[in-house]
Amino acid sequence: MGRPIDARGWIFEVEDHTAPNTFIPLRNLNSWTHNPGENEETADTTNFDSNGYYEQDVMQRGATIQVSGQYAATNGTRDPGQLYIDETWAYLLGEESRGRMRYRHTSQTEWTLWDCTVTPGEQGGETNAKTSWAATFTRCGAPTTAPVVVTP
């Protein structure tokens, strides 16, 4: 039996549209959710031969990853990953709205890569709270993988 892995061990990065294969880490995250059934579409295949039992075929697969955390800045300089999503990727439309993100757990030797779109999340807070930050990635097409390359 395997041991559970820590949620804090997951790493999420976004690719800079202007510099292919340059990935920017998303920092100050404190929560994430992967929904592998998002945007799934099915076709009802129930017929008289089904003997009263429902049947279906999956016609489309989809997935989302939602990340959230704290709006991050140091001495007035925004966290590069959050800044890229908020001020660059979020304003791209049409074909340009697609980008890439990758994620993995620190115990894994491969990245999972998604062609995807991003939807910025709500930001806010109350009197004695830190400002929140979030984004949702919607996968476009099938995921791919790439080895983790350690640079000296």
Short mmCIF file of C-alpha atoms in Angstrom, two decimals:
data_model
loop_
_atom_site.label_atom_id
_atom_site.label_comp_id
_atom_site.label_asym_id
_atom_site.label_seq_id
_atom_site.Cartn_x
_atom_site.Cartn_y
_atom_site.Cartn_z
CA MET A 1 0.00 0.00 0.00
CA GLY A 2 1.32 3.45 -0.94
CA ARG A 3 1.66 6.43 1.33
CA PRO A 4 -0.42 9.59 0.80
CA ILE A 5 1.46 12.50 -0.74
CA ASP A 6 1.37 16.06 0.54
CA ALA A 7 -0.82 18.53 -1.37
CA ARG A 8 1.84 21.20 -0.81
CA GLY A 9 4.30 19.15 -2.90
CA TRP A 10 2.59 20.02 -6.20
CA ILE A 11 4.30 22.47 -8.55
CA PHE A 12 2.37 24.52 -11.15
CA GLU A 13 4.01 26.57 -13.89
CA VAL A 14 2.79 28.57 -16.90
CA GLU A 15 4.62 29.06 -20.19
CA ASP A 16 5.51 32.58 -21.28
CA HIS A 17 3.82 33.12 -24.70
CA THR A 18 6.73 35.33 -25.79
CA ALA A 19 9.46 32.84 -24.84
CA PRO A 20 8.53 29.23 -25.77
CA ASN A 21 9.68 26.58 -23.29
CA THR A 22 10.19 29.23 -20.60
CA PHE A 23 7.96 28.34 -17.67
CA ILE A 24 7.11 30.66 -14.79
CA PRO A 25 6.28 29.12 -11.37
CA LEU A 26 3.01 30.00 -9.65
CA ARG A 27 3.87 30.85 -6.06
CA ASN A 28 1.95 31.56 -2.84
CA LEU A 29 -0.63 28.86 -3.55
CA ASN A 30 -2.47 27.25 -0.68
CA SER A 31 -5.12 25.23 -2.51
CA TRP A 32 -5.63 23.43 -5.81
CA THR A 33 -8.29 21.20 -7.35
CA HIS A 34 -8.04 18.94 -10.40
CA ASN A 35 -11.41 18.08 -11.95
CA PRO A 36 -10.82 15.36 -14.60
CA GLY A 37 -14.53 15.19 -15.48
CA GLU A 38 -15.07 18.88 -16.29
CA ASN A 39 -16.50 19.48 -19.79
CA GLU A 40 -17.23 15.80 -20.36
CA GLU A 41 -19.99 15.17 -22.89
CA THR A 42 -21.87 11.90 -23.34
CA ALA A 43 -24.31 10.42 -25.84
CA ASP A 44 -27.28 8.44 -24.61
CA THR A 45 -27.13 4.97 -26.20
CA THR A 46 -30.06 3.48 -24.30
CA ASN A 47 -32.41 1.44 -26.50
CA PHE A 48 -34.99 -1.33 -26.25
CA ASP A 49 -32.18 -3.90 -25.91
CA SER A 50 -30.94 -2.13 -22.76
CA ASN A 51 -33.75 -3.83 -20.80
CA GLY A 52 -34.54 -0.66 -18.85
CA TYR A 53 -30.94 0.14 -17.92
CA TYR A 54 -29.29 3.39 -18.91
CA GLU A 55 -26.34 3.27 -21.33
CA GLN A 56 -24.02 5.96 -22.65
CA ASP A 57 -20.81 6.58 -24.58
CA VAL A 58 -18.37 9.32 -23.64
CA MET A 59 -18.01 11.61 -26.66
CA GLN A 60 -15.73 14.27 -25.17
CA ARG A 61 -13.26 14.38 -22.29
CA GLY A 62 -12.22 17.50 -20.47
CA ALA A 63 -10.46 18.67 -17.34
CA THR A 64 -9.74 21.75 -15.25
CA ILE A 65 -7.25 22.70 -12.58
CA GLN A 66 -8.14 25.51 -10.20
CA VAL A 67 -5.36 27.04 -8.11
CA SER A 68 -5.80 29.59 -5.36
CA GLY A 69 -3.66 31.31 -2.81
CA GLN A 70 -2.58 34.76 -1.78
CA TYR A 71 -2.00 37.76 -4.03
CA ALA A 72 1.76 38.04 -3.83
CA ALA A 73 4.08 41.04 -4.05
CA THR A 74 7.48 41.86 -2.56
CA ASN A 75 8.38 45.54 -2.18
CA GLY A 76 5.68 46.41 -4.71
CA THR A 77 6.86 43.84 -7.29
CA ARG A 78 4.20 41.25 -8.17
CA ASP A 79 4.89 37.54 -8.20
CA PRO A 80 5.94 36.83 -11.83
CA GLY A 81 3.54 33.90 -12.35
CA GLN A 82 0.50 35.68 -10.97
CA LEU A 83 1.43 38.85 -12.85
CA TYR A 84 1.77 36.96 -16.14
CA ILE A 85 -1.71 35.44 -15.75
CA ASP A 86 -3.37 38.66 -14.57
CA GLU A 87 -1.81 41.12 -16.99
CA THR A 88 -0.83 39.10 -20.07
CA TRP A 89 -2.54 35.73 -20.56
CA ALA A 90 -5.94 36.89 -19.27
CA TYR A 91 -6.17 39.49 -22.06
CA LEU A 92 -5.38 37.18 -24.98
CA LEU A 93 -8.30 36.24 -27.25
CA GLY A 94 -9.01 33.71 -29.99
CA GLU A 95 -6.13 31.42 -30.92
CA GLU A 96 -3.79 33.48 -28.77
CA SER A 97 -5.86 32.67 -25.66
CA ARG A 98 -4.40 29.19 -25.64
CA GLY A 99 -1.21 28.66 -23.73
CA ARG A 100 0.54 25.89 -21.87
CA MET A 101 0.83 25.00 -18.23
CA ARG A 102 2.57 22.12 -16.57
CA TYR A 103 2.34 20.47 -13.19
CA ARG A 104 3.86 17.66 -11.16
CA HIS A 105 4.42 16.51 -7.62
CA THR A 106 7.95 16.86 -6.23
CA SER A 107 8.12 13.04 -6.09
CA GLN A 108 7.47 12.68 -9.84
CA THR A 109 10.04 12.61 -12.64
CA GLU A 110 7.66 13.81 -15.38
CA TRP A 111 5.66 16.98 -15.94
CA THR A 112 2.08 16.76 -17.18
CA LEU A 113 1.60 19.44 -19.84
CA TRP A 114 -1.68 20.97 -20.92
CA ASP A 115 -2.56 23.16 -23.86
CA CYS A 116 -5.20 25.24 -22.13
CA THR A 117 -6.94 28.51 -21.55
CA VAL A 118 -6.90 30.39 -18.25
CA THR A 119 -9.67 32.19 -16.41
CA PRO A 120 -8.49 34.55 -13.66
CA GLY A 121 -10.26 34.06 -10.34
CA GLU A 122 -11.71 36.49 -7.88
CA GLN A 123 -9.46 38.55 -5.65
CA GLY A 124 -10.48 39.98 -2.34
CA GLY A 125 -10.17 39.95 1.41
CA GLU A 126 -11.49 41.26 4.68
CA THR A 127 -10.06 43.56 7.33
CA ASN A 128 -7.61 41.13 8.92
CA ALA A 129 -7.02 38.86 5.95
CA LYS A 130 -4.50 38.63 3.14
CA THR A 131 -5.74 39.32 -0.40
CA SER A 132 -6.76 36.18 -2.27
CA TRP A 133 -5.71 35.19 -5.79
CA ALA A 134 -6.93 32.36 -8.07
CA ALA A 135 -6.95 31.02 -11.61
CA THR A 136 -8.64 28.16 -13.46
CA PHE A 137 -6.97 26.28 -16.32
CA THR A 138 -9.22 24.49 -18.82
CA ARG A 139 -7.47 21.76 -20.79
CA CYS A 140 -7.73 21.86 -24.60
CA GLY A 141 -6.96 18.47 -26.16
CA ALA A 142 -5.12 15.55 -24.63
CA PRO A 143 -2.43 16.03 -22.00
CA THR A 144 1.20 15.22 -22.76
CA THR A 145 4.21 14.56 -20.58
CA ALA A 146 7.84 15.69 -20.48
CA PRO A 147 10.75 14.63 -18.29
CA VAL A 148 11.88 16.85 -15.46
CA VAL A 149 15.16 18.42 -16.53
CA VAL A 150 17.44 19.41 -13.68
CA THR A 151 19.75 22.28 -14.60
CA PRO A 152 23.05 22.56 -12.75
#
